[in-house]
Every structure is written in structure tokens, then in C-alpha cells.
mmCIF file of C-alpha atoms in Angstrom:
data_model
loop_
_atom_site.group_PDB
_atom_site.id
_atom_site.type_symbol
_atom_site.label_atom_id
_atom_site.label_comp_id
_atom_site.label_asym_id
_atom_site.label_seq_id
_atom_site.Cartn_x
_atom_site.Cartn_y
_atom_site.Cartn_z
ATOM 1 C CA MET A 5 0.077 -0.074 -0.237
ATOM 2 C CA ILE A 6 1.412 3.317 -0.869
ATOM 3 C CA LYS A 7 2.666 5.668 1.987
ATOM 4 C CA LYS A 8 0.494 9.031 2.852
ATOM 5 C CA GLU A 9 1.628 12.248 3.864
ATOM 6 C CA MET A 10 -2.330 12.626 6.220
ATOM 7 C CA ILE A 11 -4.998 10.375 6.075
ATOM 8 C CA ALA A 12 -8.475 11.792 7.406
ATOM 9 C CA MET A 13 -10.356 9.870 10.468
ATOM 10 C CA LEU A 14 -13.936 11.112 9.714
ATOM 11 C CA LEU A 15 -16.491 10.223 13.243
ATOM 12 C CA ALA A 16 -19.622 9.992 12.087
ATOM 13 C CA GLY A 17 -21.523 7.556 13.865
ATOM 14 C CA GLY A 18 -23.410 9.666 15.781
ATOM 15 C CA GLN A 19 -26.569 9.302 17.764
ATOM 16 C CA GLY A 20 -27.606 13.238 16.798
ATOM 17 C CA SER A 21 -30.848 13.543 19.681
ATOM 18 C CA ARG A 22 -30.994 16.672 20.624
ATOM 19 C CA LEU A 23 -32.720 16.155 17.256
ATOM 20 C CA GLY A 24 -35.011 14.139 18.090
ATOM 21 C CA VAL A 25 -37.105 12.547 15.311
ATOM 22 C CA LEU A 26 -35.134 14.446 12.691
ATOM 23 C CA THR A 27 -32.647 11.467 13.800
ATOM 24 C CA GLU A 28 -34.653 8.618 14.884
ATOM 25 C CA LYS A 29 -34.506 7.015 11.129
ATOM 26 C CA VAL A 30 -30.323 8.301 10.181
ATOM 27 C CA ALA A 31 -27.212 8.820 11.057
ATOM 28 C CA LYS A 32 -26.509 12.978 12.116
ATOM 29 C CA PRO A 33 -24.232 12.762 9.982
ATOM 30 C CA ALA A 34 -26.158 11.782 6.733
ATOM 31 C CA VAL A 35 -29.598 14.702 7.999
ATOM 32 C CA ALA A 36 -29.910 16.759 5.158
ATOM 33 C CA PHE A 37 -29.045 20.542 4.982
ATOM 34 C CA GLY A 38 -29.659 23.409 3.150
ATOM 35 C CA GLY A 39 -31.764 21.022 0.244
ATOM 36 C CA LYS A 40 -29.644 19.341 -1.729
ATOM 37 C CA TYR A 41 -26.600 18.378 1.035
ATOM 38 C CA ARG A 42 -25.992 15.739 3.174
ATOM 39 C CA ILE A 43 -24.752 17.593 6.874
ATOM 40 C CA ILE A 44 -21.113 15.245 5.923
ATOM 41 C CA ASP A 45 -20.414 16.938 2.148
ATOM 42 C CA PHE A 46 -19.368 19.823 4.171
ATOM 43 C CA PRO A 47 -16.380 17.640 5.685
ATOM 44 C CA LEU A 48 -15.852 15.400 2.581
ATOM 45 C CA SER A 49 -15.841 18.573 1.180
ATOM 46 C CA ASN A 50 -12.696 20.216 2.740
ATOM 47 C CA CYS A 51 -10.695 16.584 2.444
ATOM 48 C CA ILE A 52 -10.585 16.486 -1.294
ATOM 49 C CA ASN A 53 -10.032 20.446 -1.344
ATOM 50 C CA SER A 54 -7.004 20.239 1.098
ATOM 51 C CA GLY A 55 -6.057 17.403 -0.955
ATOM 52 C CA ILE A 56 -6.609 15.139 1.098
ATOM 53 C CA ASP A 57 -7.868 11.482 -0.647
ATOM 54 C CA THR A 58 -8.108 8.932 2.092
ATOM 55 C CA VAL A 59 -10.773 9.361 4.466
ATOM 56 C CA GLY A 60 -11.713 7.206 7.117
ATOM 57 C CA VAL A 61 -15.783 7.049 7.764
ATOM 58 C CA LEU A 62 -16.066 5.559 11.309
ATOM 59 C CA THR A 63 -20.078 4.950 11.121
ATOM 60 C CA GLN A 64 -22.410 3.124 14.393
ATOM 61 C CA TYR A 65 -25.758 3.873 14.486
ATOM 62 C CA ARG A 66 -28.046 3.376 12.205
ATOM 63 C CA PRO A 67 -25.366 3.712 9.412
ATOM 64 C CA LEU A 68 -27.196 2.644 5.728
ATOM 65 C CA ARG A 69 -28.340 6.057 4.098
ATOM 66 C CA LEU A 70 -25.112 7.512 5.406
ATOM 67 C CA ASN A 71 -23.032 4.474 3.714
ATOM 68 C CA ALA A 72 -25.349 4.603 0.504
ATOM 69 C CA HIS A 73 -25.174 8.144 0.634
ATOM 70 C CA ILE A 74 -21.394 7.664 0.443
ATOM 71 C CA GLY A 75 -21.105 4.537 -1.947
ATOM 72 C CA ILE A 76 -16.990 4.383 -3.150
ATOM 73 C CA GLY A 77 -17.182 8.088 -2.273
ATOM 74 C CA ILE A 78 -17.453 9.384 -7.017
ATOM 75 C CA PRO A 79 -19.293 13.025 -5.935
ATOM 76 C CA TRP A 80 -15.503 14.478 -3.820
ATOM 77 C CA ASP A 81 -13.449 12.200 -5.995
ATOM 78 C CA LEU A 82 -12.893 10.036 -3.525
ATOM 79 C CA ASP A 83 -12.607 7.026 -6.276
ATOM 80 C CA ARG A 84 -8.370 5.821 -5.956
ATOM 81 C CA ASN A 85 -7.220 2.956 -6.261
ATOM 82 C CA GLU A 86 -5.134 3.751 -3.199
ATOM 83 C CA GLY A 87 -6.656 5.110 -0.209
ATOM 84 C CA GLY A 88 -9.875 6.633 -1.631
ATOM 85 C CA VAL A 89 -13.235 6.864 0.872
ATOM 86 C CA THR A 90 -13.536 3.494 3.385
ATOM 87 C CA ILE A 91 -16.620 3.095 5.628
ATOM 88 C CA LEU A 92 -15.905 1.364 8.647
ATOM 89 C CA PRO A 93 -18.636 0.089 9.855
ATOM 90 C CA PRO A 94 -17.735 -2.186 14.229
ATOM 91 C CA TYR A 95 -16.648 -5.255 13.519
ATOM 92 C CA GLU A 96 -16.331 -8.269 15.279
ATOM 93 C CA LYS A 97 -13.279 -10.157 16.102
ATOM 94 C CA SER A 98 -11.846 -13.167 17.434
ATOM 95 C CA THR A 99 -11.216 -12.569 21.181
ATOM 96 C CA ASP A 100 -14.163 -9.649 22.082
ATOM 97 C CA SER A 101 -16.574 -7.375 20.072
ATOM 98 C CA GLU A 102 -17.559 -3.981 20.999
ATOM 99 C CA TRP A 103 -19.350 -0.451 19.222
ATOM 100 C CA TYR A 104 -17.552 2.178 19.289
ATOM 101 C CA THR A 105 -17.964 3.589 22.841
ATOM 102 C CA GLY A 106 -16.384 6.595 23.008
ATOM 103 C CA THR A 107 -14.539 8.602 20.063
ATOM 104 C CA ALA A 108 -10.609 8.446 20.433
ATOM 105 C CA ASN A 109 -12.335 3.968 20.941
ATOM 106 C CA ALA A 110 -13.935 3.996 17.059
ATOM 107 C CA VAL A 111 -9.815 5.016 15.845
ATOM 108 C CA TYR A 112 -8.078 3.123 18.177
ATOM 109 C CA GLN A 113 -9.973 -0.158 16.555
ATOM 110 C CA ASN A 114 -9.214 1.135 13.574
ATOM 111 C CA LEU A 115 -5.509 1.454 13.999
ATOM 112 C CA GLU A 116 -5.192 -1.187 11.324
ATOM 113 C CA TYR A 117 -6.554 1.270 9.091
ATOM 114 C CA MET A 118 -4.472 3.382 9.343
ATOM 115 C CA GLU A 119 -1.212 1.697 9.377
ATOM 116 C CA GLN A 120 -1.507 0.526 5.894
ATOM 117 C CA TYR A 121 -1.058 4.006 5.166
ATOM 118 C CA ASN A 122 2.036 5.075 7.191
ATOM 119 C CA PRO A 123 0.713 8.410 7.529
ATOM 120 C CA ASP A 124 3.477 10.575 9.079
ATOM 121 C CA TYR A 125 0.230 12.432 10.562
ATOM 122 C CA VAL A 126 -2.948 11.609 11.596
ATOM 123 C CA LEU A 127 -6.261 14.412 11.040
ATOM 124 C CA ILE A 128 -9.767 13.812 13.407
ATOM 125 C CA LEU A 129 -12.677 14.947 12.471
ATOM 126 C CA SER A 130 -16.159 15.235 12.989
ATOM 127 C CA GLY A 131 -19.388 14.454 10.397
ATOM 128 C CA ASP A 132 -21.554 16.820 12.011
ATOM 129 C CA HIS A 133 -19.872 20.336 11.392
ATOM 130 C CA ILE A 134 -20.710 23.017 8.962
ATOM 131 C CA TYR A 135 -17.816 25.024 7.509
ATOM 132 C CA LYS A 136 -15.116 25.005 4.859
ATOM 133 C CA MET A 137 -11.781 25.065 6.023
ATOM 134 C CA ASP A 138 -8.312 24.221 4.457
ATOM 135 C CA TYR A 139 -6.519 21.638 5.999
ATOM 136 C CA GLU A 140 -3.496 21.957 4.017
ATOM 137 C CA ILE A 141 -2.762 25.814 6.424
ATOM 138 C CA MET A 142 -3.329 24.449 9.403
ATOM 139 C CA LEU A 143 -0.171 20.811 8.805
ATOM 140 C CA ASP A 144 1.391 24.124 8.244
ATOM 141 C CA PHE A 145 0.673 25.255 11.408
ATOM 142 C CA HIS A 146 1.500 21.769 12.216
ATOM 143 C CA LYS A 147 4.668 21.323 11.218
ATOM 144 C CA ALA A 148 6.039 24.843 11.842
ATOM 145 C CA ASN A 149 5.157 24.289 15.440
ATOM 146 C CA ARG A 150 6.816 21.072 16.075
ATOM 147 C CA ALA A 151 4.066 20.160 17.103
ATOM 148 C CA ASP A 152 2.632 16.686 18.189
ATOM 149 C CA VAL A 153 -0.704 17.620 18.337
ATOM 150 C CA THR A 154 -2.556 20.744 16.949
ATOM 151 C CA ILE A 155 -5.927 21.061 18.047
ATOM 152 C CA ALA A 156 -8.602 23.583 15.852
ATOM 153 C CA CYS A 157 -10.040 26.205 17.367
ATOM 154 C CA MET A 158 -12.283 29.530 17.495
ATOM 155 C CA PRO A 159 -13.047 32.226 20.002
ATOM 156 C CA VAL A 160 -16.775 31.416 21.301
ATOM 157 C CA PRO A 161 -18.651 34.282 23.804
ATOM 158 C CA ILE A 162 -17.736 32.983 27.331
ATOM 159 C CA GLU A 163 -21.501 32.401 27.789
ATOM 160 C CA GLU A 164 -20.528 29.504 25.988
ATOM 161 C CA ALA A 165 -17.871 28.180 26.836
ATOM 162 C CA GLY A 166 -18.474 25.381 29.106
ATOM 163 C CA ARG A 167 -19.921 23.825 26.023
ATOM 164 C CA PHE A 168 -16.521 22.792 24.657
ATOM 165 C CA GLY A 169 -12.670 21.838 25.387
ATOM 166 C CA ILE A 170 -11.550 24.766 26.120
ATOM 167 C CA MET A 171 -7.674 25.700 25.700
ATOM 168 C CA VAL A 172 -5.344 28.021 26.840
ATOM 169 C CA ALA A 173 -2.785 29.493 25.304
ATOM 170 C CA ASP A 174 0.165 31.054 25.562
ATOM 171 C CA GLU A 175 1.963 33.798 22.363
ATOM 172 C CA THR A 176 3.289 31.070 20.172
ATOM 173 C CA GLY A 177 0.434 29.126 20.575
ATOM 174 C CA ARG A 178 1.281 25.739 22.935
ATOM 175 C CA ILE A 179 -1.546 25.010 25.176
ATOM 176 C CA THR A 180 -0.663 25.851 28.749
ATOM 177 C CA GLU A 181 -3.984 23.842 30.060
ATOM 178 C CA PHE A 182 -6.514 22.423 28.382
ATOM 179 C CA GLU A 183 -10.659 22.201 30.570
ATOM 180 C CA GLU A 184 -13.535 19.728 28.901
ATOM 181 C CA LYS A 185 -16.536 21.582 29.008
ATOM 182 C CA PRO A 186 -15.598 23.393 32.764
ATOM 183 C CA GLU A 187 -17.892 24.968 34.607
ATOM 184 C CA HIS A 188 -15.500 27.637 35.572
ATOM 185 C CA PRO A 189 -14.505 28.939 32.100
ATOM 186 C CA SER A 190 -11.072 30.331 31.815
ATOM 187 C CA SER A 191 -10.650 31.387 28.180
ATOM 188 C CA ASN A 192 -13.086 31.787 25.358
ATOM 189 C CA LEU A 193 -10.805 29.564 23.102
ATOM 190 C CA ALA A 194 -12.950 26.482 21.850
ATOM 191 C CA SER A 195 -12.290 22.638 20.695
ATOM 192 C CA MET A 196 -13.994 22.990 17.773
ATOM 193 C CA GLY A 197 -13.561 18.727 18.052
ATOM 194 C CA ILE A 198 -10.688 18.846 14.513
ATOM 195 C CA TYR A 199 -6.322 18.193 15.341
ATOM 196 C CA ILE A 200 -3.745 16.274 13.536
ATOM 197 C CA PHE A 201 -2.010 14.174 15.347
ATOM 198 C CA SER A 202 1.862 12.888 14.765
ATOM 199 C CA TRP A 203 1.344 9.589 13.840
ATOM 200 C CA PRO A 204 3.525 8.345 16.346
ATOM 201 C CA VAL A 205 1.777 9.818 19.209
ATOM 202 C CA LEU A 206 -1.146 9.572 18.309
ATOM 203 C CA LYS A 207 -0.204 5.546 17.801
ATOM 204 C CA GLU A 208 1.092 5.556 21.505
ATOM 205 C CA ALA A 209 -1.468 7.491 23.082
ATOM 206 C CA LEU A 210 -4.288 5.445 21.957
ATOM 207 C CA THR A 211 -2.764 2.065 22.526
ATOM 208 C CA ALA A 212 -1.374 3.354 26.025
ATOM 209 C CA LEU A 213 -5.377 3.922 27.211
ATOM 210 C CA LYS A 214 -7.520 1.097 24.746
ATOM 211 C CA ASP A 215 -8.272 -0.280 28.018
ATOM 212 C CA GLN A 216 -10.492 3.605 29.127
ATOM 213 C CA SER A 217 -13.855 3.123 28.776
ATOM 214 C CA SER A 218 -14.890 5.391 26.751
ATOM 215 C CA CYS A 219 -12.491 6.513 25.352
ATOM 216 C CA ASP A 220 -11.958 9.667 23.476
ATOM 217 C CA PHE A 221 -10.137 12.411 22.522
ATOM 218 C CA GLY A 222 -11.922 15.494 24.429
ATOM 219 C CA LYS A 223 -12.077 13.946 27.904
ATOM 220 C CA HIS A 224 -8.439 10.740 27.453
ATOM 221 C CA ILE A 225 -6.152 11.062 24.419
ATOM 222 C CA LEU A 226 -5.609 15.251 25.025
ATOM 223 C CA PRO A 227 -4.978 14.885 28.985
ATOM 224 C CA TYR A 228 -2.922 11.695 28.378
ATOM 225 C CA CYS A 229 -0.962 14.238 25.766
ATOM 226 C CA ARG A 230 -0.678 16.994 27.340
ATOM 227 C CA GLU A 231 0.646 15.030 30.829
ATOM 228 C CA LYS A 232 2.965 13.368 28.584
ATOM 229 C CA GLY A 233 4.705 16.259 27.951
ATOM 230 C CA GLN A 234 3.303 16.865 23.960
ATOM 231 C CA ARG A 235 3.661 19.802 22.566
ATOM 232 C CA LEU A 236 -0.195 20.876 22.072
ATOM 233 C CA PHE A 237 -0.662 23.159 19.758
ATOM 234 C CA ALA A 238 -3.710 25.567 19.534
ATOM 235 C CA TYR A 239 -4.827 26.745 15.443
ATOM 236 C CA GLU A 240 -6.915 29.732 15.902
ATOM 237 C CA TYR A 241 -9.813 30.333 12.928
ATOM 238 C CA ASN A 242 -11.979 32.565 12.690
ATOM 239 C CA SER A 243 -14.143 31.590 9.588
ATOM 240 C CA TYR A 244 -17.790 30.232 9.999
ATOM 241 C CA TRP A 245 -18.101 26.764 11.832
ATOM 242 C CA LYS A 246 -21.950 25.665 12.706
ATOM 243 C CA ASP A 247 -21.552 22.267 15.138
ATOM 244 C CA VAL A 248 -25.933 21.536 14.030
ATOM 245 C CA GLY A 249 -25.940 18.848 17.166
ATOM 246 C CA THR A 250 -29.831 20.618 17.957
ATOM 247 C CA LEU A 251 -32.371 21.715 16.227
ATOM 248 C CA GLY A 252 -32.384 25.507 17.200
ATOM 249 C CA SER A 253 -29.337 25.306 15.157
ATOM 250 C CA TYR A 254 -29.600 23.949 12.225
ATOM 251 C CA TRP A 255 -32.291 25.755 11.775
ATOM 252 C CA GLU A 256 -30.669 29.197 11.707
ATOM 253 C CA ALA A 257 -27.196 27.408 9.948
ATOM 254 C CA ASN A 258 -29.971 26.848 6.716
ATOM 255 C CA MET A 259 -31.942 30.471 7.538
ATOM 256 C CA GLU A 260 -28.656 31.835 7.838
ATOM 257 C CA LEU A 261 -27.511 30.315 3.663
ATOM 258 C CA ILE A 262 -30.672 32.531 2.376
ATOM 259 C CA ASP A 263 -29.294 35.594 3.719
ATOM 260 C CA ILE A 264 -28.496 38.101 0.691
ATOM 261 C CA ILE A 265 -24.851 38.200 1.186
ATOM 262 C CA PRO A 266 -24.770 35.024 2.986
ATOM 263 C CA GLU A 267 -21.905 34.118 5.143
ATOM 264 C CA PHE A 268 -21.668 30.550 4.849
ATOM 265 C CA ASN A 269 -21.703 30.826 0.707
ATOM 266 C CA LEU A 270 -22.675 27.775 -1.061
ATOM 267 C CA TYR A 271 -21.759 29.588 -4.593
ATOM 268 C CA GLU A 272 -17.759 30.002 -4.530
ATOM 269 C CA GLU A 273 -16.321 28.560 -7.972
ATOM 270 C CA PHE A 274 -12.850 28.121 -5.630
ATOM 271 C CA TRP A 275 -14.324 25.964 -2.356
ATOM 272 C CA LYS A 276 -17.404 23.427 -4.273
ATOM 273 C CA ILE A 277 -19.188 21.319 -2.170
ATOM 274 C CA TYR A 278 -19.784 18.389 -3.106
ATOM 275 C CA THR A 279 -22.613 16.322 -2.971
ATOM 276 C CA LYS A 280 -24.260 12.346 -4.276
ATOM 277 C CA GLY A 281 -26.497 14.083 -7.331
ATOM 278 C CA ASP A 282 -29.109 11.921 -7.741
ATOM 279 C CA ILE A 283 -30.966 12.084 -11.888
ATOM 280 C CA ILE A 284 -33.971 14.153 -10.812
ATOM 281 C CA PRO A 285 -36.288 17.148 -13.163
ATOM 282 C CA PRO A 286 -35.850 21.048 -13.132
ATOM 283 C CA GLN A 287 -37.699 22.663 -10.622
ATOM 284 C CA TYR A 288 -40.824 24.259 -11.749
ATOM 285 C CA ILE A 289 -42.766 27.364 -10.223
ATOM 286 C CA SER A 290 -46.025 27.510 -11.361
ATOM 287 C CA SER A 291 -48.053 30.730 -12.456
ATOM 288 C CA GLU A 292 -49.573 31.718 -9.734
ATOM 289 C CA ALA A 293 -46.610 30.436 -6.905
ATOM 290 C CA VAL A 294 -45.333 33.329 -5.196
ATOM 291 C CA VAL A 295 -41.260 32.447 -4.309
ATOM 292 C CA ASP A 296 -39.367 35.312 -2.147
ATOM 293 C CA ARG A 297 -36.020 34.089 -0.352
ATOM 294 C CA CYS A 298 -35.284 30.907 -0.763
ATOM 295 C CA LEU A 299 -33.221 28.088 -2.261
ATOM 296 C CA ILE A 300 -35.660 25.184 -4.510
ATOM 297 C CA GLY A 301 -34.039 21.630 -4.980
ATOM 298 C CA GLU A 302 -34.380 20.402 -7.951
ATOM 299 C CA GLY A 303 -37.205 18.539 -8.905
ATOM 300 C CA ALA A 304 -39.429 20.381 -6.634
ATOM 301 C CA GLU A 305 -43.152 21.861 -7.442
ATOM 302 C CA ILE A 306 -44.328 24.586 -6.345
ATOM 303 C CA TYR A 307 -47.586 26.132 -6.644
ATOM 304 C CA GLY A 308 -48.614 27.758 -3.528
ATOM 305 C CA GLU A 309 -45.575 31.224 -1.690
ATOM 306 C CA VAL A 310 -42.574 30.122 -0.407
ATOM 307 C CA HIS A 311 -41.149 32.672 1.965
ATOM 308 C CA ASP A 312 -37.203 32.675 3.532
ATOM 309 C CA SER A 313 -37.027 28.521 4.204
ATOM 310 C CA VAL A 314 -34.921 25.987 2.107
ATOM 311 C CA ILE A 315 -36.669 23.765 -0.064
ATOM 312 C CA GLY A 316 -35.016 20.591 -1.211
ATOM 313 C CA PRO A 317 -35.432 18.075 -4.473
ATOM 314 C CA ASN A 318 -38.454 16.813 -5.280
ATOM 315 C CA VAL A 319 -40.619 18.032 -2.514
ATOM 316 C CA ILE A 320 -44.842 19.831 -3.435
ATOM 317 C CA ILE A 321 -45.981 22.535 -2.205
ATOM 318 C CA GLY A 322 -50.178 22.503 -2.414
ATOM 319 C CA LYS A 323 -51.665 25.672 -4.387
ATOM 320 C CA GLY A 324 -52.746 28.107 -1.071
ATOM 321 C CA SER A 325 -49.924 26.517 1.205
ATOM 322 C CA VAL A 326 -48.354 29.293 2.086
ATOM 323 C CA ILE A 327 -44.911 28.399 3.622
ATOM 324 C CA ARG A 328 -42.171 30.775 5.423
ATOM 325 C CA GLY A 329 -39.430 29.742 7.937
ATOM 326 C CA SER A 330 -38.848 26.958 7.238
ATOM 327 C CA ILE A 331 -37.020 23.658 6.690
ATOM 328 C CA ILE A 332 -38.413 20.707 3.974
ATOM 329 C CA MET A 333 -36.720 17.884 2.987
ATOM 330 C CA ARG A 334 -36.864 15.928 0.535
ATOM 331 C CA ASN A 335 -39.955 13.724 -1.148
ATOM 332 C CA THR A 336 -42.140 15.391 0.853
ATOM 333 C CA SER A 337 -45.361 16.221 -0.024
ATOM 334 C CA ILE A 338 -47.801 19.557 2.100
ATOM 335 C CA GLY A 339 -51.548 19.907 0.464
ATOM 336 C CA GLN A 340 -53.391 22.680 -0.495
ATOM 337 C CA ASP A 341 -54.346 25.078 1.709
ATOM 338 C CA VAL A 342 -51.501 25.070 4.612
ATOM 339 C CA ARG A 343 -50.163 27.228 6.714
ATOM 340 C CA MET A 344 -46.746 26.547 8.334
ATOM 341 C CA ASP A 345 -44.597 29.446 10.178
ATOM 342 C CA LYS A 346 -41.111 28.038 11.546
ATOM 343 C CA ALA A 347 -40.788 24.566 10.647
ATOM 344 C CA ILE A 348 -38.728 21.525 9.952
ATOM 345 C CA LEU A 349 -40.138 18.243 8.201
ATOM 346 C CA ALA A 350 -37.852 16.016 7.075
ATOM 347 C CA GLU A 351 -37.770 13.104 4.439
ATOM 348 C CA ASP A 352 -40.910 11.420 2.441
ATOM 349 C CA VAL A 353 -43.492 13.497 4.232
ATOM 350 C CA VAL A 354 -46.924 13.882 3.614
ATOM 351 C CA VAL A 355 -49.394 17.219 5.037
ATOM 352 C CA GLY A 356 -53.013 17.066 4.266
ATOM 353 C CA ASP A 357 -54.908 20.263 3.406
ATOM 354 C CA HIS A 358 -56.099 23.066 5.062
ATOM 355 C CA VAL A 359 -52.895 22.109 8.017
ATOM 356 C CA GLU A 360 -51.060 24.498 9.911
ATOM 357 C CA ILE A 361 -48.138 23.619 11.364
ATOM 358 C CA GLY A 362 -46.259 26.614 14.456
ATOM 359 C CA PHE A 363 -49.392 29.095 15.170
ATOM 360 C CA GLY A 364 -50.095 30.151 19.140
ATOM 361 C CA GLU A 365 -46.880 31.064 21.845
ATOM 362 C CA GLU A 366 -43.769 29.339 22.568
ATOM 363 C CA VAL A 367 -45.067 26.449 25.589
ATOM 364 C CA PRO A 368 -42.503 24.110 26.901
ATOM 365 C CA ASN A 369 -42.449 20.797 25.338
ATOM 366 C CA VAL A 370 -43.687 19.023 28.042
ATOM 367 C CA TYR A 371 -41.870 15.510 27.400
ATOM 368 C CA LYS A 372 -38.167 17.105 25.915
ATOM 369 C CA PRO A 373 -38.024 20.563 26.393
ATOM 370 C CA SER A 374 -34.235 20.287 25.164
ATOM 371 C CA VAL A 375 -34.388 19.069 22.298
ATOM 372 C CA TYR A 376 -38.036 20.740 20.591
ATOM 373 C CA SER A 377 -37.703 24.075 21.614
ATOM 374 C CA PHE A 378 -37.066 27.652 19.383
ATOM 375 C CA GLY A 379 -40.133 27.851 18.603
ATOM 376 C CA LEU A 380 -39.953 24.723 15.988
ATOM 377 C CA ALA A 381 -42.583 22.324 14.853
ATOM 378 C CA THR A 382 -40.263 19.088 13.979
ATOM 379 C CA ILE A 383 -42.397 16.606 11.518
ATOM 380 C CA GLY A 384 -39.991 12.986 11.421
ATOM 381 C CA GLU A 385 -39.062 11.291 8.702
ATOM 382 C CA ARG A 386 -42.256 9.306 6.717
ATOM 383 C CA SER A 387 -44.422 10.907 8.944
ATOM 384 C CA VAL A 388 -48.055 11.694 7.845
ATOM 385 C CA ILE A 389 -50.164 14.809 8.032
ATOM 386 C CA PRO A 390 -54.287 14.157 8.443
ATOM 387 C CA SER A 391 -56.113 17.358 6.478
ATOM 388 C CA ASN A 392 -58.270 20.387 8.269
ATOM 389 C CA VAL A 393 -55.365 19.831 12.424
ATOM 390 C CA ARG A 394 -53.761 22.246 13.285
ATOM 391 C CA ILE A 395 -50.136 21.897 15.555
ATOM 392 C CA GLY A 396 -48.507 24.321 17.731
ATOM 393 C CA ARG A 397 -45.460 25.649 18.496
ATOM 394 C CA ASN A 398 -42.442 23.432 20.668
ATOM 395 C CA THR A 399 -43.927 20.265 19.056
ATOM 396 C CA ALA A 400 -42.620 16.686 18.043
ATOM 397 C CA ILE A 401 -44.451 14.637 15.363
ATOM 398 C CA SER A 402 -43.311 10.042 14.864
ATOM 399 C CA GLY A 403 -45.365 7.899 12.564
ATOM 400 C CA VAL A 404 -48.400 7.611 10.865
ATOM 401 C CA THR A 405 -50.901 10.122 12.471
ATOM 402 C CA THR A 406 -54.858 9.469 12.205
ATOM 403 C CA PRO A 407 -57.395 12.482 12.905
ATOM 404 C CA GLU A 408 -57.894 10.028 16.485
ATOM 405 C CA ASP A 409 -54.630 11.403 17.489
ATOM 406 C CA TYR A 410 -55.698 15.394 17.515
ATOM 407 C CA PRO A 411 -58.340 16.049 19.942
ATOM 408 C CA GLY A 412 -60.283 19.469 18.726
ATOM 409 C CA GLY A 413 -58.323 18.414 15.359
ATOM 410 C CA GLU A 414 -55.458 20.320 17.304
ATOM 411 C CA LEU A 415 -51.743 19.445 18.729
ATOM 412 C CA ALA A 416 -51.034 21.713 21.213
ATOM 413 C CA GLY A 417 -47.642 24.026 22.105
ATOM 414 C CA GLY A 418 -45.194 21.430 23.365
ATOM 415 C CA GLN A 419 -47.163 18.401 23.001
ATOM 416 C CA VAL A 420 -46.008 15.345 20.963
ATOM 417 C CA ILE A 421 -47.440 12.299 18.861
ATOM 418 C CA ALA A 422 -45.404 9.465 18.828
ATOM 419 C CA ALA A 423 -47.618 7.200 16.454
ATOM 420 C CA LYS A 424 -47.024 3.590 17.348
ATOM 421 C CA ASP A 425 -44.451 3.025 13.246
ATOM 422 C CA GLY A 426 -42.672 6.193 13.779
ATOM 423 C CA GLY A 427 -40.754 5.200 17.113
ATOM 424 C CA ARG A 428 -38.993 7.855 19.772
ATOM 425 C CA VAL A 429 -39.769 11.456 19.198
#
């Protein structure tokens, strides 16, 4: 096998429970984003745009759609005889078998995959962030500082710093302190979960901590390297980066795409975002349709009004319907005279006629108040909403519902429906 200077290990096994019903049937990196894309398209595109042609994708939770989307890597030019993209699910070993129990444990279980390339450096990535980064520039920084570990960091508001791994670095960028999700952060320089390791350092740390339960980079590997006197450096990144791990941040990141001058630009020639292209017809906008500040996917048919929304491929919006501030994913059908405000509809949803989604005041969700918040109505994949019902804010629906599921024709704000065939909410 040919030697590679740097390979990437892309952690894409996340369940994404904070996205609620959106990840009920699909792993978080496979959730649609920006109409035609999936979240994993962004780190994969960053890899090929940065000249990295060997990527191991570590999958675990509901990997079917993710695996089908990546395939052999053709859209990202990662269908290579030497390297390319490789799906790395957990597998049965002769002595013991286990799921990936932490980010570092997942990488440790694939030492053999990394060893075959004998890399000088290993790039560790998360599969659920939206950003554009040239990893080659980060590697140059790593080399210039003779670093053992380089951690991509960005400044965050100090009041949010407790959600991240926080770095304290000196004027050269060398990390002097590291705190994982501290209660009282001493800095606002947050880890982005992107690391470059010199290969011998990573191999030694993973092997030393192989028996650590739920072994994680932030909690275990980085403190171990620091205690061993390794050179840890913070690579400061100041462009757009979004962790779309909550419904609020996911909705917000989609809405930012439709700004007049978007902070995150999908249209740049020099840094393209690649995705698997389906063979579908062009979009159709009828003469009575009104479309204002939207992304509209191919194959969509618009007969109503759509304002400030992101519409995926093959979506149908019926006559007289008015959609505002919403995300509607591919293959979803919206009936006639529907009113929708600030809703997220997953793939293959069917909404009947004369339905109102997103009405009334914001009431805390009775079931998962920290997940179903932000004033959104969230509807899971392959759900069916009958005609003539109203759905409030901070609500969640999963499965094929009937009029009997809506007392008085209504799902009040803060309530949930998990139909028998729907599963969890």
C-alpha cells in the first residue's frame, strides 16, 4: 500500500439525539442540509479541497443511508485505487467484539486501517459540523511549530464556553491548559473537535489508553498527551463554523444560507461543496406561485407561496399554501391551503390539506423541553399529517397519524405524537 503524508479519520457514527425525530431513522451526518446536501458532505468536501485523498469514515448508528450516500466516494473524487474513502463500521474480532464506545475508542479499533498507509500525520474530524477549512494550512501550522498535536480552536462567547473543550494558549499558540466543558472557563478559545496528530504520538496514546472505558479525545487522549509533555498547539480559526447538533442551531444554519450575502456561501467556485447527485427533473414554479428568498431543490413543484425557506429536491407545495421560515426535506408533499411557520419537516412526509403548522405561543415541550424548543414544530421522516388539523410550536410528530391523534383537531404547543409505527420522539 502506498505511503500517505496525512490521512483523515471522520467520526460519523453519532446518534444526534438533540435533533430529536430528525435522527430517529438516520445518523446525524446523513441528515439533509441546505436542500440538496447532507451534513457529511461538508467535511468530505473539505478533505478533497485540501488535497486529502484517503478518508476512513467511522459509522455506527443507523448507517444505511450514510453508507449509500457515500458509496465509493465518486462525488468527492474519493474513488481511488490507493486510498479513497473507506466505510469503517464496528466489526467482530476473534477475541472480543464491541461497539465504538467513544471517539478515541472508535479510532483505536481501526489502527490496522491507519497502519497500512504508514502516515506521517492523522487528521481527526467530526461528521456533523458545517464549515469550510483548508486542512493543508492547519498542517503547515503543525509542522512549523513542530507540534505533536494541533487542535483547531475558535473564540466563542464566554457565556457559551462551558459547552466546549476550552484551551488556554501562550503567545506562540502552545496550549498551557486544557479544560473539558468547564463550569468556570478560564478562556473562550473552544476546541472545534478537529485534531492533527503526528502518527507515532496518536498510536502511542491510543494503545496506552485502550482499556479506558468510553475513551474520548477531549476527556482522555488530549490530557494524556499533555501529561506526557507532548507539544500541543491551538490553531485559531476565525471563519464560519457551526455545530448543528441542536434543532435551533440546525434551523439557524439553514436560514443563514438564504441571507442576501450569506455568511456561509454555497456558491464559491474555488471551494465547491460536493454531494451525490440524483437524476431528477428540473424544478417547476407555477404562474400563481410566489417565491421569496428561498433555496429550492431540483424536482420541486411550487404552486403556493414560499418565503424565507429551504426546500429540498422533489418537494411538492400545493395551491394556496403559504410556507414561512421553514425547512422541508426531499420527497415531501404539502397539500393545498396549508399554513406553515417555522417548521422542520424531514424526508418523505405527507401533509394533508387545510393544515396549520406552527401556531400560537411558545410553550415548553412536556416531553423533552431541551430538545423541542426554539419555537419550532418538528416532524419526523415518513410521517403523515391528516387534513384539517392544527399543530402548535415546540411540538414533535413521528409516524403515520390520524385525525383521532388530534383532540379537537389540534396538537397544542409543547405536545408530542409518537404513532405506533413512528418510534421515538
